[in-house]
PDB file of C-alpha atoms in Angstrom:
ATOM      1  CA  UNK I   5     156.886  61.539  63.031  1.00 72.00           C
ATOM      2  CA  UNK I   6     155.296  58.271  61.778  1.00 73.00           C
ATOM      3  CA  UNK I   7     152.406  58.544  63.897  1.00 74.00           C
ATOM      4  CA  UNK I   8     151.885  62.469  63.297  1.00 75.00           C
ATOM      5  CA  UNK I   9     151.967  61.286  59.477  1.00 75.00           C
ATOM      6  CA  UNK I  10     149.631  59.075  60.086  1.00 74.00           C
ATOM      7  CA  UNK I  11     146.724  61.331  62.004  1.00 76.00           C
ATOM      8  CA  UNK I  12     147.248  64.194  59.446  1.00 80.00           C
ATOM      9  CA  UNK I  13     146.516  61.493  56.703  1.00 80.00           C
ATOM     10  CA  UNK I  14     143.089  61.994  57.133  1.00 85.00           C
ATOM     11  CA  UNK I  15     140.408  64.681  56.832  1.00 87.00           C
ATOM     12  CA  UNK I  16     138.949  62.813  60.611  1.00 92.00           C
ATOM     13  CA  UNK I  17     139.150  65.580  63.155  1.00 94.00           C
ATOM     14  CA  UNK I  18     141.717  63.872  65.550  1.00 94.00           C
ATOM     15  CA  UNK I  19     142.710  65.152  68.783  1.00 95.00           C
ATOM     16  CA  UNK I  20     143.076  64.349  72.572  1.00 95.00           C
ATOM     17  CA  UNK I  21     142.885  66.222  75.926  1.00 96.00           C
ATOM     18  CA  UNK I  22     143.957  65.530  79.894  1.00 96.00           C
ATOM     19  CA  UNK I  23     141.577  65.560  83.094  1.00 95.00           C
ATOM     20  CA  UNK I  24     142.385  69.491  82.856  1.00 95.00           C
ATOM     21  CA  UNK I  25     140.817  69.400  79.214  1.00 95.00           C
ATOM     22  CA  UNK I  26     144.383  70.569  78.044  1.00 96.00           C
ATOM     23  CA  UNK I  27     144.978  69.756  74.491  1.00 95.00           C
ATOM     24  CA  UNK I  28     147.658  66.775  74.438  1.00 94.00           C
ATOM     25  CA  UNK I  29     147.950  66.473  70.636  1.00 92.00           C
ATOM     26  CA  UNK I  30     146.005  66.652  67.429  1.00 93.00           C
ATOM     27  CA  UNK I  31     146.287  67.276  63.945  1.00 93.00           C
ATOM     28  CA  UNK I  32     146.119  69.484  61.224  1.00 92.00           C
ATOM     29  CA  UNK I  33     141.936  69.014  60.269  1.00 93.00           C
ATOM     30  CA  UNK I  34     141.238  69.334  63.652  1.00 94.00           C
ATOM     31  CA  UNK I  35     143.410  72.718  64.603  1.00 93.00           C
ATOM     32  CA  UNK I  36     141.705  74.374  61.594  1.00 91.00           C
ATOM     33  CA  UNK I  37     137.920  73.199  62.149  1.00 88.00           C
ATOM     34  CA  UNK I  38     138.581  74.564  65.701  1.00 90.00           C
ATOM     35  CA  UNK I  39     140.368  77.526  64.688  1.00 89.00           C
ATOM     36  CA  UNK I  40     137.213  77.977  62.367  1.00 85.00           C
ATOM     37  CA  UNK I  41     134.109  77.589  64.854  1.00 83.00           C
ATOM     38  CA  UNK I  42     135.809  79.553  68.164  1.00 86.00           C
ATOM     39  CA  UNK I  43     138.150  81.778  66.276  1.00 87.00           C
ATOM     40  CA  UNK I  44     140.739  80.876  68.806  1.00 89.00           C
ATOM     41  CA  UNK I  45     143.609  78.698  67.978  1.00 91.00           C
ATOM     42  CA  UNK I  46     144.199  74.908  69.414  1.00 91.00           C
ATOM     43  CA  UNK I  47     147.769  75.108  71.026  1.00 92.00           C
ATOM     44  CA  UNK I  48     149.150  71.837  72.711  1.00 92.00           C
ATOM     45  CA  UNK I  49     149.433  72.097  76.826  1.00 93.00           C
ATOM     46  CA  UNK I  50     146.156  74.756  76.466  1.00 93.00           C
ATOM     47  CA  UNK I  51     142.319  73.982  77.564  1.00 94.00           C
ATOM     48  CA  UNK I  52     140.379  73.336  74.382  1.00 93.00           C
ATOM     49  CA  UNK I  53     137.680  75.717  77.144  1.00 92.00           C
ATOM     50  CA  UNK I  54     137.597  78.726  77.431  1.00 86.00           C
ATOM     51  CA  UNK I  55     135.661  81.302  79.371  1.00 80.00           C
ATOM     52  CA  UNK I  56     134.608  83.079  76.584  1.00 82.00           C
ATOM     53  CA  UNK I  57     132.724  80.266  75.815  1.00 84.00           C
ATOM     54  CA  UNK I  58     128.907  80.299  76.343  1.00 87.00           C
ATOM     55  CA  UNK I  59     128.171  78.523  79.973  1.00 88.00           C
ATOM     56  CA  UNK I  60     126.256  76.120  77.803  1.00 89.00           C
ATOM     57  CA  UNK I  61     128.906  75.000  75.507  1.00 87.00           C
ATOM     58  CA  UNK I  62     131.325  74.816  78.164  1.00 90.00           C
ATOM     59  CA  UNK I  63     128.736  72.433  79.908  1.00 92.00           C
ATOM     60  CA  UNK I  64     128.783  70.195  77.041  1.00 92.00           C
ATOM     61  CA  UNK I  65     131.671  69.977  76.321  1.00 93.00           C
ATOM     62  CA  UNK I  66     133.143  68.881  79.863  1.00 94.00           C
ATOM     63  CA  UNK I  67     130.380  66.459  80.414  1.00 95.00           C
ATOM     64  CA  UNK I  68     131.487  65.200  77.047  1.00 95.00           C
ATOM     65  CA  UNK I  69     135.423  64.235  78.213  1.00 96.00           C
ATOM     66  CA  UNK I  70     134.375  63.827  81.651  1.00 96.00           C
ATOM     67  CA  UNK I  71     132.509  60.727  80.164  1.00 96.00           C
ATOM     68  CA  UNK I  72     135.375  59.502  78.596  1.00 96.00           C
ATOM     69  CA  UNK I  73     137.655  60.654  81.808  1.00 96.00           C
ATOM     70  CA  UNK I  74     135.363  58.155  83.612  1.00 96.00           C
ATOM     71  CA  UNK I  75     136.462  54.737  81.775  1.00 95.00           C
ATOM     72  CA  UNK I  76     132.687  55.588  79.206  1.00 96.00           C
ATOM     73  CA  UNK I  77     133.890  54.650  75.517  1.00 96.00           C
ATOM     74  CA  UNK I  78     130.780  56.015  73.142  1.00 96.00           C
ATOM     75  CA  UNK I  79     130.177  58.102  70.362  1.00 95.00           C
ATOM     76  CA  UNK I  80     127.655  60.911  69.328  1.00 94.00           C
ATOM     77  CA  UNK I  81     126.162  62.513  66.153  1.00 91.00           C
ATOM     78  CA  UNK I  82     125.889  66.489  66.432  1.00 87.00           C
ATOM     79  CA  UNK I  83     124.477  68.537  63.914  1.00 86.00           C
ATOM     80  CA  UNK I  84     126.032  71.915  63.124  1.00 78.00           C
ATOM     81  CA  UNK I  85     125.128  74.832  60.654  1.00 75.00           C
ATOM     82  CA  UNK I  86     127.763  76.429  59.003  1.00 71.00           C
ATOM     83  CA  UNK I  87     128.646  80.194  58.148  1.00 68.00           C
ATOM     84  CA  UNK I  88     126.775  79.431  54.931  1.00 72.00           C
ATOM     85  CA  UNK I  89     124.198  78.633  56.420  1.00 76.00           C
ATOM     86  CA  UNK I  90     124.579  74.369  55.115  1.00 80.00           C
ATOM     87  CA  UNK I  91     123.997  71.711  58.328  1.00 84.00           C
ATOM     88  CA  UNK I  92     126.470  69.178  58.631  1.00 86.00           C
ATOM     89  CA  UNK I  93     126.430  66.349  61.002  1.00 90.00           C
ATOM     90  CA  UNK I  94     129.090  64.789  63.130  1.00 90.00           C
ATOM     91  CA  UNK I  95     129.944  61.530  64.397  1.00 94.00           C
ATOM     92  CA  UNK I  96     132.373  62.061  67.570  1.00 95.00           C
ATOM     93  CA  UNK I  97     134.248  58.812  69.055  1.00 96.00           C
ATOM     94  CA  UNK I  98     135.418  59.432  72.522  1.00 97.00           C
ATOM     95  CA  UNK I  99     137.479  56.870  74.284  1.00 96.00           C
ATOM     96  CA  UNK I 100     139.651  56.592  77.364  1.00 96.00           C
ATOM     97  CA  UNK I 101     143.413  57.049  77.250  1.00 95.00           C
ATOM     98  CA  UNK I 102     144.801  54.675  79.867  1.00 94.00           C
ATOM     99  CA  UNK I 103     148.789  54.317  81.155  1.00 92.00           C
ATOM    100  CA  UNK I 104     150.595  50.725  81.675  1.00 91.00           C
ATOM    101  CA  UNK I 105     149.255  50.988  85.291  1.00 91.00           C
ATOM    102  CA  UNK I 106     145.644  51.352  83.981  1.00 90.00           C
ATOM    103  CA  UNK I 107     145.033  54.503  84.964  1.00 94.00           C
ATOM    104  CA  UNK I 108     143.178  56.883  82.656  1.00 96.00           C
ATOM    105  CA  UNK I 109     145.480  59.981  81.645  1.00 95.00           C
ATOM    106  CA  UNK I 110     143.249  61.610  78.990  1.00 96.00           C
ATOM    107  CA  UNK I 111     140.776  61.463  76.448  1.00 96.00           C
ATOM    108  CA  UNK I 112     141.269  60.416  72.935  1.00 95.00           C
ATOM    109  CA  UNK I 113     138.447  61.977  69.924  1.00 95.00           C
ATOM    110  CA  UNK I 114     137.972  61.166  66.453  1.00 95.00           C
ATOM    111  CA  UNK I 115     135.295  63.047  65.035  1.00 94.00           C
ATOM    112  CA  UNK I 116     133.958  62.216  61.181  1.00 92.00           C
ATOM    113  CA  UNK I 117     131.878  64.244  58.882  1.00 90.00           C
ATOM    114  CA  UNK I 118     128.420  62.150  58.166  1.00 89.00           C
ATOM    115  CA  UNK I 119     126.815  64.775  56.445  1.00 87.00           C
ATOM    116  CA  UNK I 120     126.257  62.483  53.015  1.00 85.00           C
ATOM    117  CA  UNK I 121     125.329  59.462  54.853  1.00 84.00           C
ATOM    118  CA  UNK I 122     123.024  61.192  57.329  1.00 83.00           C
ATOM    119  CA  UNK I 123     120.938  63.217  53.713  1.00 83.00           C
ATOM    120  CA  UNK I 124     120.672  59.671  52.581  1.00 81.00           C
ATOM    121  CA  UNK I 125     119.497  58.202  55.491  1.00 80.00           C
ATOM    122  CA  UNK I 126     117.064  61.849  56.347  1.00 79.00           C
ATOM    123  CA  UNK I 127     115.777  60.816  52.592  1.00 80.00           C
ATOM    124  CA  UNK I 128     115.051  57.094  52.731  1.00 77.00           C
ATOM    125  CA  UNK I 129     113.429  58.022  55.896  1.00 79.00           C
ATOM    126  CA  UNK I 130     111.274  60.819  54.062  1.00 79.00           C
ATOM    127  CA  UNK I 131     110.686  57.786  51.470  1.00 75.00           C
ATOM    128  CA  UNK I 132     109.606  54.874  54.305  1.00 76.00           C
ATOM    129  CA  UNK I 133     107.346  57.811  55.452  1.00 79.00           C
ATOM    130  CA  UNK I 134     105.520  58.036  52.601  1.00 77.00           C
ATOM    131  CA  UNK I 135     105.297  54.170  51.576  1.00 74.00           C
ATOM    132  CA  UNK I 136     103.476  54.173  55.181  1.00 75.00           C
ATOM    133  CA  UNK I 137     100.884  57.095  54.034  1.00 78.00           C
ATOM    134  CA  UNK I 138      99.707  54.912  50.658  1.00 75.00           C
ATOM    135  CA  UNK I 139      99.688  51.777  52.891  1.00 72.00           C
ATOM    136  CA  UNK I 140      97.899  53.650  54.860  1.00 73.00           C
ATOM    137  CA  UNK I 141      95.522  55.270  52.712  1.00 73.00           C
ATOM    138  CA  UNK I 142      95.328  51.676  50.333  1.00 70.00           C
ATOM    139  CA  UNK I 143      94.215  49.576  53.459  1.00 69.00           C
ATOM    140  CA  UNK I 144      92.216  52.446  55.272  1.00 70.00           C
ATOM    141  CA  UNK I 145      90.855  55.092  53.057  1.00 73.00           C
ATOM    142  CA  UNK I 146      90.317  52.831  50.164  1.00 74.00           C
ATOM    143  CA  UNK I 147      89.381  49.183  51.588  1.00 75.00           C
ATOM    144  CA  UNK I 148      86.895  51.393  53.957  1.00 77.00           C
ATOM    145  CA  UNK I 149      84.791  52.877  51.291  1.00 81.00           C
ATOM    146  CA  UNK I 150      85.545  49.712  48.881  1.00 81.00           C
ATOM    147  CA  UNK I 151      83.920  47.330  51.855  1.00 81.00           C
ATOM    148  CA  UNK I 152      80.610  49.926  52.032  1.00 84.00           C
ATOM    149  CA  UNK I 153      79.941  49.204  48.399  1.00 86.00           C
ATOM    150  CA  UNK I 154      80.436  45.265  49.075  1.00 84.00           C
ATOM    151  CA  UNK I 155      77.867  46.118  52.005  1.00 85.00           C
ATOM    152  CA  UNK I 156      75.476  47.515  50.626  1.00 86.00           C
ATOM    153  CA  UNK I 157      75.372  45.381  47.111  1.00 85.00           C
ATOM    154  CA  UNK I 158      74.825  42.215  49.546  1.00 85.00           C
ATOM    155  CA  UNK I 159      72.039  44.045  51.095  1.00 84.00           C
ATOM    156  CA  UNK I 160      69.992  44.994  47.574  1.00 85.00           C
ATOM    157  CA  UNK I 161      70.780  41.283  46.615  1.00 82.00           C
ATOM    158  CA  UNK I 162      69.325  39.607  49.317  1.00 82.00           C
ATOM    159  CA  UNK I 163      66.250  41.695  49.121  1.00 81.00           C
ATOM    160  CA  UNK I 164      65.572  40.725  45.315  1.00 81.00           C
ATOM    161  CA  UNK I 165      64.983  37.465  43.310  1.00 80.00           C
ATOM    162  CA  UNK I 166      67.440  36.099  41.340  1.00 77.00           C
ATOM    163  CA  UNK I 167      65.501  36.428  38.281  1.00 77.00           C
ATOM    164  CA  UNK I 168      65.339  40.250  38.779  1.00 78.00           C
ATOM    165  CA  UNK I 169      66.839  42.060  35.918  1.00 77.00           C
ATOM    166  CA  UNK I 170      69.584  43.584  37.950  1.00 80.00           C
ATOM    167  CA  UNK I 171      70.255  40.309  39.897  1.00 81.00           C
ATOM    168  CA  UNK I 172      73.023  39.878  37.609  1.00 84.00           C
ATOM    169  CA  UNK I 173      74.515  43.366  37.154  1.00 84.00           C
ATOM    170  CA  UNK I 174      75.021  43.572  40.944  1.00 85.00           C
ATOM    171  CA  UNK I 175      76.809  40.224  41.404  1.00 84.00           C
ATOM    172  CA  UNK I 176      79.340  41.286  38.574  1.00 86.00           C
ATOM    173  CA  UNK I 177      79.710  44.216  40.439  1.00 88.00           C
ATOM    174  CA  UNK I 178      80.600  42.702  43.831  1.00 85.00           C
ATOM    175  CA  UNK I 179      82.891  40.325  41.875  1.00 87.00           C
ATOM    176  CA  UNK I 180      84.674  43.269  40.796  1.00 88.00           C
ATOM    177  CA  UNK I 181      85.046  44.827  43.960  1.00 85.00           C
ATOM    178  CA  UNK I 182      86.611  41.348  45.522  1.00 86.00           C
ATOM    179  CA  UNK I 183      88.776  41.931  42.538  1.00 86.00           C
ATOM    180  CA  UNK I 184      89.897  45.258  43.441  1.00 85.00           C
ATOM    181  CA  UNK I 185      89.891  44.334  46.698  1.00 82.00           C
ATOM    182  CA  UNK I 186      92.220  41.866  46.156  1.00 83.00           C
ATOM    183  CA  UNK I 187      94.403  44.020  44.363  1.00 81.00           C
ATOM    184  CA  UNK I 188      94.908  47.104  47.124  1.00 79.00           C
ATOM    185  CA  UNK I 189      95.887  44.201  49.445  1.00 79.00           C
ATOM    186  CA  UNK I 190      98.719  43.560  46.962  1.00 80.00           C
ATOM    187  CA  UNK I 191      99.876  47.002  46.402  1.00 76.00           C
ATOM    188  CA  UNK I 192      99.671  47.545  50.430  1.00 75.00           C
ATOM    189  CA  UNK I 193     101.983  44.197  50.548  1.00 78.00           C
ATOM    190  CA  UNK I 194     104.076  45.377  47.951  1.00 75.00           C
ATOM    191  CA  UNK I 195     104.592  49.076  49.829  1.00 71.00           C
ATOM    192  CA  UNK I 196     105.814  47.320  52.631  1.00 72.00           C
ATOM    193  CA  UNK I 197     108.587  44.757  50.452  1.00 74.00           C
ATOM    194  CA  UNK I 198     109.530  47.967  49.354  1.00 68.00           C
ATOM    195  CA  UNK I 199     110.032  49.301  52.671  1.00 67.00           C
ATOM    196  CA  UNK I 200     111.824  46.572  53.787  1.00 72.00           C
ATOM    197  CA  UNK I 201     114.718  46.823  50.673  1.00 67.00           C
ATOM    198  CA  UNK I 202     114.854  50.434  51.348  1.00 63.00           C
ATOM    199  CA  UNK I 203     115.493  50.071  54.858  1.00 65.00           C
ATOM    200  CA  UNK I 204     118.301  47.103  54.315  1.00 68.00           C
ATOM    201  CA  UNK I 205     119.984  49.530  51.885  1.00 61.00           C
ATOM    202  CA  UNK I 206     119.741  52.225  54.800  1.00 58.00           C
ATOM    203  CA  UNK I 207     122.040  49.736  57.044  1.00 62.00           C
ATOM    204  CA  UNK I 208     123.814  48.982  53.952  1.00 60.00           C
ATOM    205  CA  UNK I 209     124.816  52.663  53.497  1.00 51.00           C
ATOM    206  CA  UNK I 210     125.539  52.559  57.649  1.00 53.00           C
ATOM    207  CA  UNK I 211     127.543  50.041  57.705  1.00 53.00           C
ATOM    208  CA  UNK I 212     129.408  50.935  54.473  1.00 53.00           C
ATOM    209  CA  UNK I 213     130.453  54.303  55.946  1.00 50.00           C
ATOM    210  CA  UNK I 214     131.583  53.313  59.358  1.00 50.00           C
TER     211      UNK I 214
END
């Protein structure tokens, strides 16, 4: 009773199956989100596979516990779309379930909903992408041109005398494009601080939610 309590005291699809893929237990969340994708209902002593199943699903899912059957501990991510239409994600922990003598006598699944973390983690993604575009086009599209004017102003300088009447002009020129220079070099170093914070409060946000 204490330990049924305990796996229905969260909204973590728990459950666990035998080398036959028969259900051994599982709990309330996980009966209903079952119940609710195959339209079948999750009875203990029963394969979780049926034939009804698409060959493809049934696939899956065997390789799946067959892993875990094998002594493999992991975990996945799968991404689902509901009724509605909304994707969720998954995270899916399979691990071993092993007797006194050692001997593996099922499979034992928690499965968590990741949907928030994975949006945030789709959207500072989105976000690191587009820090690298202006980098990109700061360093690249902007330096390039910047460094033809620098170009060509040292050219018409060393072809005139410094007493020419736009001797001057052009040199106040070129000292503004170092200037400028100088400054897209910052903002290309500052894109990429900025990168770097977003990406430690990405494994912030991981860590956080496992």
């Amino acid at each position: 009773q204490n330990l049924y309590s305990l796996i229905n005291a969260t909204s973590d699809l728990v459950w666990s199956v035998d080398p036959d893929y028969k259900l051994i237990s599982a709990n309330e969340a996980f009966k209903k989100q079952f119940q609710l994708q195959t339209s079948i209902q999750a009875i203990e002593h029963v394969s979780l596979i049926h034939d009804s199943y698409p060959t493809e699903v049934v696939e899956l899912w065997k390789t799946l516990y067959n892993r875990a059957l094998n002594g493999e501990e992991y975990q996945i991510e799968t991404e689902l779309v509901n009724k509605d239409g909304r994707t969720e994600y998954m995270e899916t922990h399979f691990n071993p379930i092993k007797n006194e003598s050692g001997f593996i006598t099922g499979t034992g699944c928690v499965s968590r909903n990741i949907t928030e973390r994975k949006n945030q983690e789709i959207k500072i993604q989105h976000q690191n992408t587009l820090l690298r575009e202006i980098a990109w086009m700061q360093s690249h599209e902007v330096r390039a041109p910047l460094a033809n004017i620098q170009g060509l102003i040292s050219l018409i300088v060393s072809n005139i005398d410094e007493d020419h009447e736009h001797y001057d002009y052009l040199n106040k020129i070129d000292l503004s494009c170092q200037k400028l220079d100088s400054q897209i070099i910052r903002m290309v170093m500052k894109s990429n601080e900025v990168e770097q914070i977003i990406k430690s409060e990405q494994d912030s946000i991981y860590l956080t939610s496992t």
